[in-house]
mmCIF file of C-alpha atoms and ligand atoms in Angstrom:
data_model
loop_
_atom_site.group_PDB
_atom_site.id
_atom_site.type_symbol
_atom_site.label_atom_id
_atom_site.label_comp_id
_atom_site.label_asym_id
_atom_site.label_seq_id
_atom_site.Cartn_x
_atom_site.Cartn_y
_atom_site.Cartn_z
ATOM 1 C CA MET U 1 50.532 -16.075 5.348
ATOM 2 C CA ASP U 2 49.279 -16.619 8.883
ATOM 3 C CA LEU U 3 45.499 -17.041 8.527
ATOM 4 C CA SER U 4 44.976 -16.020 12.151
ATOM 5 C CA ARG U 5 45.364 -12.459 10.837
ATOM 6 C CA PHE U 6 41.774 -12.777 9.590
ATOM 7 C CA SER U 7 40.578 -13.479 13.122
ATOM 8 C CA LEU U 8 38.390 -10.953 14.969
ATOM 9 C CA GLU U 9 38.672 -12.858 18.260
ATOM 10 C CA GLY U 10 37.609 -10.683 21.203
ATOM 11 C CA LYS U 11 37.102 -7.536 19.105
ATOM 12 C CA VAL U 12 34.099 -5.248 19.614
ATOM 13 C CA ALA U 13 32.258 -4.500 16.376
ATOM 14 C CA LEU U 14 29.377 -2.092 15.796
ATOM 15 C CA VAL U 15 27.341 -2.700 12.639
ATOM 16 C CA THR U 16 24.616 -0.286 11.531
ATOM 17 C CA GLY U 17 21.672 -1.501 9.453
ATOM 18 C CA ALA U 18 22.301 -4.944 10.932
ATOM 19 C CA SER U 19 18.711 -6.162 11.130
ATOM 20 C CA ARG U 20 18.743 -7.638 7.615
ATOM 21 C CA GLY U 21 20.558 -7.763 4.281
ATOM 22 C CA ILE U 22 24.243 -6.899 4.005
ATOM 23 C CA GLY U 23 24.447 -5.624 7.607
ATOM 24 C CA LYS U 24 23.047 -8.836 9.066
ATOM 25 C CA ALA U 25 25.370 -11.023 6.944
ATOM 26 C CA THR U 26 28.301 -8.854 8.080
ATOM 27 C CA ALA U 27 27.334 -9.069 11.752
ATOM 28 C CA LEU U 28 27.055 -12.874 11.540
ATOM 29 C CA GLY U 29 30.353 -13.056 9.616
ATOM 30 C CA PHE U 30 32.106 -11.015 12.309
ATOM 31 C CA ALA U 31 30.635 -13.243 15.022
ATOM 32 C CA ASN U 32 31.880 -16.332 13.176
ATOM 33 C CA ALA U 33 35.326 -14.707 13.101
ATOM 34 C CA GLY U 34 35.186 -14.281 16.917
ATOM 35 C CA ALA U 35 33.966 -10.689 17.427
ATOM 36 C CA ASN U 36 31.363 -9.498 19.909
ATOM 37 C CA VAL U 37 28.854 -7.581 17.826
ATOM 38 C CA VAL U 38 26.574 -4.645 18.611
ATOM 39 C CA VAL U 39 23.773 -4.636 16.061
ATOM 40 C CA THR U 40 21.812 -1.494 15.384
ATOM 41 C CA SER U 41 18.992 -0.190 13.175
ATOM 42 C CA ARG U 42 15.707 1.564 13.938
ATOM 43 C CA LYS U 43 13.649 -1.508 14.880
ATOM 44 C CA LEU U 44 14.602 -3.286 18.097
ATOM 45 C CA PRO U 45 12.457 -6.451 17.661
ATOM 46 C CA ASP U 46 14.248 -7.298 14.376
ATOM 47 C CA LEU U 47 17.634 -6.671 16.006
ATOM 48 C CA GLU U 48 16.817 -8.891 18.986
ATOM 49 C CA LEU U 49 16.398 -11.841 16.603
ATOM 50 C CA VAL U 50 19.774 -11.149 14.959
ATOM 51 C CA ALA U 51 21.455 -10.754 18.367
ATOM 52 C CA GLU U 52 20.025 -14.116 19.438
ATOM 53 C CA GLU U 53 21.480 -15.746 16.322
ATOM 54 C CA ILE U 54 24.865 -14.138 17.021
ATOM 55 C CA ARG U 55 24.896 -15.326 20.649
ATOM 56 C CA GLY U 56 24.243 -18.829 19.324
ATOM 57 C CA LEU U 57 27.717 -18.615 17.745
ATOM 58 C CA GLY U 58 29.311 -18.277 21.204
ATOM 59 C CA VAL U 59 30.057 -14.529 21.279
ATOM 60 C CA LYS U 60 28.309 -11.575 22.897
ATOM 61 C CA SER U 61 25.768 -9.424 21.102
ATOM 62 C CA LEU U 62 23.855 -6.308 22.069
ATOM 63 C CA PRO U 63 20.925 -4.971 20.016
ATOM 64 C CA VAL U 64 20.512 -1.175 20.188
ATOM 65 C CA ALA U 65 17.841 0.855 18.383
ATOM 66 C CA CYS U 66 19.269 3.951 16.700
ATOM 67 C CA HIS U 67 18.184 6.159 13.813
ATOM 68 C CA VAL U 68 21.534 6.966 12.200
ATOM 69 C CA GLY U 69 20.058 10.118 10.640
ATOM 70 C CA ARG U 70 19.561 11.631 14.130
ATOM 71 C CA MET U 71 22.691 13.143 15.614
ATOM 72 C CA ASP U 72 21.606 12.820 19.279
ATOM 73 C CA GLN U 73 20.858 9.092 18.827
ATOM 74 C CA ILE U 74 24.316 8.504 17.317
ATOM 75 C CA GLN U 75 26.040 9.956 20.379
ATOM 76 C CA GLU U 76 23.835 7.840 22.678
ATOM 77 C CA LEU U 77 24.670 4.730 20.629
ATOM 78 C CA VAL U 78 28.403 5.224 21.055
ATOM 79 C CA LYS U 79 27.963 5.867 24.799
ATOM 80 C CA THR U 80 25.941 2.660 25.128
ATOM 81 C CA VAL U 81 28.521 0.531 23.292
ATOM 82 C CA VAL U 82 31.418 1.943 25.307
ATOM 83 C CA GLY U 83 29.414 1.539 28.537
ATOM 84 C CA GLU U 84 28.750 -2.124 27.752
ATOM 85 C CA PHE U 85 32.008 -3.232 26.089
ATOM 86 C CA GLY U 86 34.560 -0.544 27.039
ATOM 87 C CA THR U 87 35.577 0.290 23.470
ATOM 88 C CA ILE U 88 34.788 0.051 19.745
ATOM 89 C CA ASP U 89 37.347 -1.777 17.589
ATOM 90 C CA ILE U 90 35.346 -1.976 14.361
ATOM 91 C CA LEU U 91 32.584 0.242 12.970
ATOM 92 C CA VAL U 92 30.619 -0.700 9.861
ATOM 93 C CA ASN U 93 28.566 2.183 8.469
ATOM 94 C CA ASN U 94 26.126 0.061 6.509
ATOM 95 C CA ALA U 95 22.697 1.666 7.163
ATOM 96 C CA GLY U 96 21.529 3.430 4.037
ATOM 97 C CA THR U 97 18.402 4.472 2.251
ATOM 98 C CA SER U 98 17.077 5.365 -1.162
ATOM 99 C CA PRO U 99 13.471 6.293 -0.432
ATOM 100 C CA VAL U 100 12.440 8.320 -3.471
ATOM 101 C CA LEU U 101 12.382 8.029 -7.198
ATOM 102 C CA ALA U 102 12.696 11.459 -8.764
ATOM 103 C CA SER U 103 14.766 13.106 -11.447
ATOM 104 C CA SER U 104 16.932 16.082 -10.509
ATOM 105 C CA LEU U 105 14.183 18.272 -12.008
ATOM 106 C CA ASP U 106 11.666 17.072 -9.436
ATOM 107 C CA LEU U 107 13.620 16.057 -6.329
ATOM 108 C CA GLU U 108 12.278 17.808 -3.227
ATOM 109 C CA GLU U 109 14.439 19.256 -0.483
ATOM 110 C CA ARG U 110 12.915 17.022 2.196
ATOM 111 C CA ALA U 111 13.798 13.859 0.270
ATOM 112 C CA TRP U 112 17.327 15.186 -0.299
ATOM 113 C CA ASP U 113 17.672 15.766 3.470
ATOM 114 C CA VAL U 114 16.428 12.271 4.389
ATOM 115 C CA VAL U 115 18.986 10.647 2.081
ATOM 116 C CA MET U 116 21.881 12.903 3.048
ATOM 117 C CA ASN U 117 21.161 12.787 6.802
ATOM 118 C CA LEU U 118 21.421 9.009 6.878
ATOM 119 C CA ASN U 119 23.799 8.089 4.057
ATOM 120 C CA LEU U 120 26.284 10.905 4.549
ATOM 121 C CA LYS U 121 25.863 13.088 7.652
ATOM 122 C CA GLY U 122 25.015 10.208 9.999
ATOM 123 C CA LEU U 123 27.845 8.109 8.569
ATOM 124 C CA PHE U 124 30.331 10.945 9.050
ATOM 125 C CA PHE U 125 29.340 11.863 12.613
ATOM 126 C CA LEU U 126 29.042 8.265 13.790
ATOM 127 C CA SER U 127 32.543 7.694 12.398
ATOM 128 C CA GLN U 128 33.746 10.810 14.204
ATOM 129 C CA ALA U 129 32.277 9.671 17.534
ATOM 130 C CA ALA U 130 33.616 6.114 17.130
ATOM 131 C CA SER U 131 37.057 7.257 15.990
ATOM 132 C CA ARG U 132 37.416 9.429 19.104
ATOM 133 C CA VAL U 133 36.946 6.227 21.125
ATOM 134 C CA MET U 134 39.307 4.267 18.832
ATOM 135 C CA LYS U 135 41.976 6.973 19.147
ATOM 136 C CA GLU U 136 41.833 6.709 22.944
ATOM 137 C CA HIS U 137 42.168 2.928 22.772
ATOM 138 C CA GLY U 138 45.063 2.691 20.324
ATOM 139 C CA GLY U 139 43.244 2.266 16.986
ATOM 140 C CA GLY U 140 40.453 0.617 15.060
ATOM 141 C CA LYS U 141 38.851 0.013 11.684
ATOM 142 C CA ILE U 142 35.996 1.817 9.991
ATOM 143 C CA ILE U 143 34.241 0.309 6.989
ATOM 144 C CA ASN U 144 31.782 2.401 4.987
ATOM 145 C CA VAL U 145 29.229 1.060 2.558
ATOM 146 C CA ALA U 146 28.904 3.067 -0.655
ATOM 147 C CA SER U 147 27.465 1.670 -3.898
ATOM 148 C CA ILE U 148 28.286 1.087 -7.536
ATOM 149 C CA ASP U 149 26.030 4.156 -7.968
ATOM 150 C CA ALA U 150 28.869 6.241 -6.483
ATOM 151 C CA TYR U 151 30.640 5.774 -9.824
ATOM 152 C CA LYS U 152 27.767 5.539 -12.266
ATOM 153 C CA PRO U 153 24.520 7.476 -11.788
ATOM 154 C CA GLU U 154 21.327 5.488 -11.756
ATOM 155 C CA TYR U 155 18.244 7.178 -13.202
ATOM 156 C CA HIS U 156 15.952 8.827 -10.658
ATOM 157 C CA VAL U 157 18.004 8.002 -7.570
ATOM 158 C CA GLY U 158 20.327 10.961 -7.991
ATOM 159 C CA ALA U 159 20.469 12.027 -4.340
ATOM 160 C CA TYR U 160 21.427 8.442 -3.418
ATOM 161 C CA SER U 161 24.210 8.342 -6.033
ATOM 162 C CA ILE U 162 25.519 11.733 -4.881
ATOM 163 C CA SER U 163 25.488 10.636 -1.219
ATOM 164 C CA LYS U 164 27.367 7.423 -2.054
ATOM 165 C CA ALA U 165 29.989 9.276 -4.126
ATOM 166 C CA ALA U 166 30.560 11.448 -1.048
ATOM 167 C CA VAL U 167 30.952 8.312 1.098
ATOM 168 C CA VAL U 168 33.891 7.287 -1.113
ATOM 169 C CA MET U 169 35.492 10.684 -0.358
ATOM 170 C CA VAL U 170 34.690 10.533 3.390
ATOM 171 C CA THR U 171 36.628 7.263 3.348
ATOM 172 C CA LYS U 172 39.669 8.916 1.788
ATOM 173 C CA VAL U 173 39.550 12.025 4.013
ATOM 174 C CA MET U 174 39.268 10.042 7.242
ATOM 175 C CA ALA U 175 41.832 7.449 6.119
ATOM 176 C CA VAL U 176 44.439 10.165 5.634
ATOM 177 C CA GLU U 177 43.627 12.009 8.849
ATOM 178 C CA LEU U 178 43.222 9.008 11.145
ATOM 179 C CA ALA U 179 46.084 6.759 9.998
ATOM 180 C CA GLN U 180 48.366 8.403 12.586
ATOM 181 C CA TYR U 181 46.050 7.023 15.301
ATOM 182 C CA ASN U 182 46.207 3.489 13.897
ATOM 183 C CA ILE U 183 42.674 3.817 12.542
ATOM 184 C CA ARG U 184 42.144 2.448 9.033
ATOM 185 C CA VAL U 185 39.133 3.539 6.997
ATOM 186 C CA ASN U 186 37.972 1.584 3.946
ATOM 187 C CA CYS U 187 34.798 1.212 1.954
ATOM 188 C CA ILE U 188 32.793 -1.377 0.079
ATOM 189 C CA ALA U 189 30.747 -0.450 -2.976
ATOM 190 C CA PRO U 190 28.242 -3.211 -3.724
ATOM 191 C CA GLY U 191 26.607 -3.723 -7.087
ATOM 192 C CA ALA U 192 23.241 -5.497 -7.147
ATOM 193 C CA VAL U 193 22.758 -7.548 -3.962
ATOM 194 C CA GLU U 194 19.430 -9.260 -3.243
ATOM 195 C CA THR U 195 18.026 -7.422 -0.223
ATOM 196 C CA ARG U 196 14.952 -5.371 0.622
ATOM 197 C CA ILE U 197 16.474 -2.147 -0.759
ATOM 198 C CA TYR U 198 17.307 -3.918 -3.993
ATOM 199 C CA ASP U 199 13.839 -5.456 -4.314
ATOM 200 C CA SER U 200 12.266 -2.018 -3.856
ATOM 201 C CA HIS U 201 13.262 -1.329 -7.488
ATOM 202 C CA TRP U 202 10.249 -3.526 -8.352
ATOM 203 C CA PHE U 203 7.758 -1.945 -5.938
ATOM 204 C CA ASP U 204 5.189 -1.465 -8.721
ATOM 205 C CA VAL U 205 5.177 -4.948 -10.335
ATOM 206 C CA SER U 206 4.018 -8.443 -9.349
ATOM 207 C CA GLU U 207 6.362 -10.954 -7.693
ATOM 208 C CA GLU U 208 6.317 -13.056 -10.860
ATOM 209 C CA GLN U 209 7.302 -10.080 -13.015
ATOM 210 C CA MET U 210 10.055 -9.194 -10.538
ATOM 211 C CA LYS U 211 11.490 -12.740 -10.809
ATOM 212 C CA LYS U 212 11.480 -12.531 -14.609
ATOM 213 C CA GLU U 213 13.205 -9.158 -14.617
ATOM 214 C CA LYS U 214 15.783 -10.290 -12.035
ATOM 215 C CA ALA U 215 16.650 -13.260 -14.249
ATOM 216 C CA GLU U 216 17.311 -10.783 -17.080
ATOM 217 C CA VAL U 217 19.494 -8.663 -14.769
ATOM 218 C CA ALA U 218 21.481 -11.758 -13.756
ATOM 219 C CA LYS U 219 22.232 -12.528 -17.422
ATOM 220 C CA ARG U 220 23.851 -9.090 -17.800
ATOM 221 C CA ILE U 221 26.151 -9.567 -14.769
ATOM 222 C CA PRO U 222 29.444 -11.201 -15.851
ATOM 223 C CA VAL U 223 29.444 -13.755 -12.973
ATOM 224 C CA GLY U 224 25.887 -14.731 -14.009
ATOM 225 C CA HIS U 225 23.971 -14.090 -10.806
ATOM 226 C CA ILE U 226 22.753 -11.271 -8.560
ATOM 227 C CA GLY U 227 24.897 -10.988 -5.423
ATOM 228 C CA GLN U 228 23.820 -12.372 -2.053
ATOM 229 C CA PRO U 229 24.599 -10.571 1.246
ATOM 230 C CA ASP U 230 27.044 -13.336 2.259
ATOM 231 C CA GLU U 231 29.138 -12.580 -0.819
ATOM 232 C CA VAL U 232 29.892 -9.156 0.659
ATOM 233 C CA ALA U 233 30.621 -10.363 4.201
ATOM 234 C CA GLY U 234 33.997 -11.932 3.312
ATOM 235 C CA ALA U 235 35.426 -8.587 2.240
ATOM 236 C CA MET U 236 34.032 -7.023 5.427
ATOM 237 C CA ILE U 237 35.986 -9.545 7.524
ATOM 238 C CA TYR U 238 39.133 -8.827 5.499
ATOM 239 C CA LEU U 239 38.780 -5.065 6.019
ATOM 240 C CA ALA U 240 37.929 -5.446 9.727
ATOM 241 C CA SER U 241 40.900 -7.700 10.429
ATOM 242 C CA ASP U 242 44.682 -7.307 10.548
ATOM 243 C CA ALA U 243 44.849 -9.197 7.237
ATOM 244 C CA SER U 244 44.242 -5.821 5.540
ATOM 245 C CA SER U 245 46.881 -3.939 7.583
ATOM 246 C CA TYR U 246 48.373 -2.173 4.515
ATOM 247 C CA LEU U 247 45.036 -1.008 3.110
ATOM 248 C CA THR U 248 43.382 2.313 3.917
ATOM 249 C CA GLY U 249 41.266 4.875 2.044
ATOM 250 C CA GLU U 250 40.266 2.244 -0.525
ATOM 251 C CA THR U 251 36.849 1.357 -1.912
ATOM 252 C CA ILE U 252 36.324 -2.215 -3.063
ATOM 253 C CA LEU U 253 33.693 -2.653 -5.752
ATOM 254 C CA ILE U 254 31.826 -5.940 -5.217
ATOM 255 C CA ASP U 255 29.572 -6.213 -8.235
ATOM 256 C CA GLY U 256 30.194 -9.496 -10.041
ATOM 257 C CA GLY U 257 31.977 -7.528 -12.772
ATOM 258 C CA SER U 258 28.929 -5.349 -13.623
ATOM 259 C CA PHE U 259 30.894 -2.120 -13.838
ATOM 260 C CA LEU U 260 33.093 -3.537 -16.579
ATOM 261 C CA VAL U 261 30.339 -4.215 -19.103
HETATM 262 N N1 NAP Y 1 21.358 -4.242 -1.990
HETATM 263 C C1 NAP Y 1 22.001 -3.595 -2.955
HETATM 264 O O1 NAP Y 1 21.856 -3.894 -4.159
HETATM 265 C C2 NAP Y 1 22.949 -2.481 -2.602
HETATM 266 C C3 NAP Y 1 23.763 -1.973 -3.613
HETATM 267 C C4 NAP Y 1 24.645 -0.947 -3.303
HETATM 268 C C5 NAP Y 1 24.717 -0.456 -2.013
HETATM 269 N N2 NAP Y 1 23.908 -0.968 -1.049
HETATM 270 C C6 NAP Y 1 24.029 -0.397 0.305
HETATM 271 O O2 NAP Y 1 24.150 -1.440 1.241
HETATM 272 C C7 NAP Y 1 23.690 -0.967 2.512
HETATM 273 C C8 NAP Y 1 22.794 -2.012 3.138
HETATM 274 O O3 NAP Y 1 21.631 -2.146 2.370
HETATM 275 P P1 NAP Y 1 20.887 -3.544 2.116
HETATM 276 O O4 NAP Y 1 20.906 -3.763 0.662
HETATM 277 O O5 NAP Y 1 21.416 -4.595 3.019
HETATM 278 O O6 NAP Y 1 19.380 -3.118 2.492
HETATM 279 P P2 NAP Y 1 18.307 -3.649 3.528
HETATM 280 O O7 NAP Y 1 18.283 -5.127 3.554
HETATM 281 O O8 NAP Y 1 17.058 -2.936 3.199
HETATM 282 O O9 NAP Y 1 18.866 -3.152 4.941
HETATM 283 C C9 NAP Y 1 18.909 -1.818 5.310
HETATM 284 C C10 NAP Y 1 19.258 -1.748 6.784
HETATM 285 O O10 NAP Y 1 19.391 -0.372 7.186
HETATM 286 C C11 NAP Y 1 18.560 -0.130 8.321
HETATM 287 N N3 NAP Y 1 18.146 1.277 8.281
HETATM 288 C C12 NAP Y 1 17.376 1.882 7.336
HETATM 289 N N4 NAP Y 1 17.205 3.178 7.671
HETATM 290 C C13 NAP Y 1 17.888 3.378 8.830
HETATM 291 C C14 NAP Y 1 18.091 4.501 9.665
HETATM 292 N N5 NAP Y 1 17.541 5.683 9.393
HETATM 293 N N6 NAP Y 1 18.854 4.349 10.789
HETATM 294 C C15 NAP Y 1 19.406 3.154 11.076
HETATM 295 N N7 NAP Y 1 19.244 2.059 10.332
HETATM 296 C C16 NAP Y 1 18.495 2.171 9.223
HETATM 297 C C17 NAP Y 1 17.412 -1.131 8.174
HETATM 298 O O11 NAP Y 1 16.792 -1.466 9.409
HETATM 299 P P3 NAP Y 1 15.552 -0.639 10.073
HETATM 300 O O12 NAP Y 1 14.467 -0.606 9.048
HETATM 301 O O13 NAP Y 1 15.232 -1.425 11.307
HETATM 302 O O14 NAP Y 1 16.078 0.701 10.415
HETATM 303 C C18 NAP Y 1 18.190 -2.343 7.678
HETATM 304 O O15 NAP Y 1 18.811 -2.999 8.757
HETATM 305 C C19 NAP Y 1 23.029 0.390 2.251
HETATM 306 O O16 NAP Y 1 23.912 1.435 2.600
HETATM 307 C C20 NAP Y 1 22.805 0.380 0.737
HETATM 308 O O17 NAP Y 1 22.783 1.682 0.198
HETATM 309 C C21 NAP Y 1 23.036 -1.971 -1.304
#
């Protein structure tokens, strides 16, 4: 196989939730593969640091603040990217949230809306706006980020699990409808990956206790460790590149084998 099919040379990528964690590792991975990368999240100062790091790799980067749960900001984001780079070749819908711990007996409507607006509605309408641009320019790739929770409910984060299960279906719906425009839509479902969202599971214990409990978690994962953001970025490059030209509508579970045990 020709390995140049993994190259993203000259492509324009937009990565949401790119200020840290999986989004940042993906943005840097894309830059290493040759793409110019627009990085977005709510906080511009954090994004400026990531953009600086990306530019250090010899490609262009633009940081843009955008709350993906706000429909007007999504449209502005797409306008800004097209204004600056002319098109969008790759969209990664990575921004996500799980702000509340509540059982289905107690979950409040407001919390439901916060989760759904970002994880599902924002993801769908940003994909719609980007795919209209991709259609005009002959195609593109969309990569969604779901979760292992899409397949297996986690106690007290029900709205999150429901939103991520829907992301798996958004991927299938858009893959089928957009294939005719040379737009492929795939999804990644991470298991435990050490990031700020993941660490928030331990919001009520000391750092020392968190370390102890993480070591126990790692023992239960078949590969023997909790995932790192970089371990997700490789699959992102595969899905964003022509190396995955026969794949669409698929969700890849990246969980160190956790789902199997
Ligand atoms: N880590 C895991 O174990 C795990 C497992 C399964 C799935 N995931 C999924 O992976 C994705 C990335 O999470 P992560 O683990 O890398 O978490 P993270 O390190 O906490 O990063 C979350 C990113 O999303 C951005 N963000 C949060 N709310 C936003 C909003 N309303 N609009 C735009 N950006 C927003 C954050 O930046 P700002 O604060 O600047 O907005 C940040 O860049 C999420 O979809 C998450 O559900 C993670």
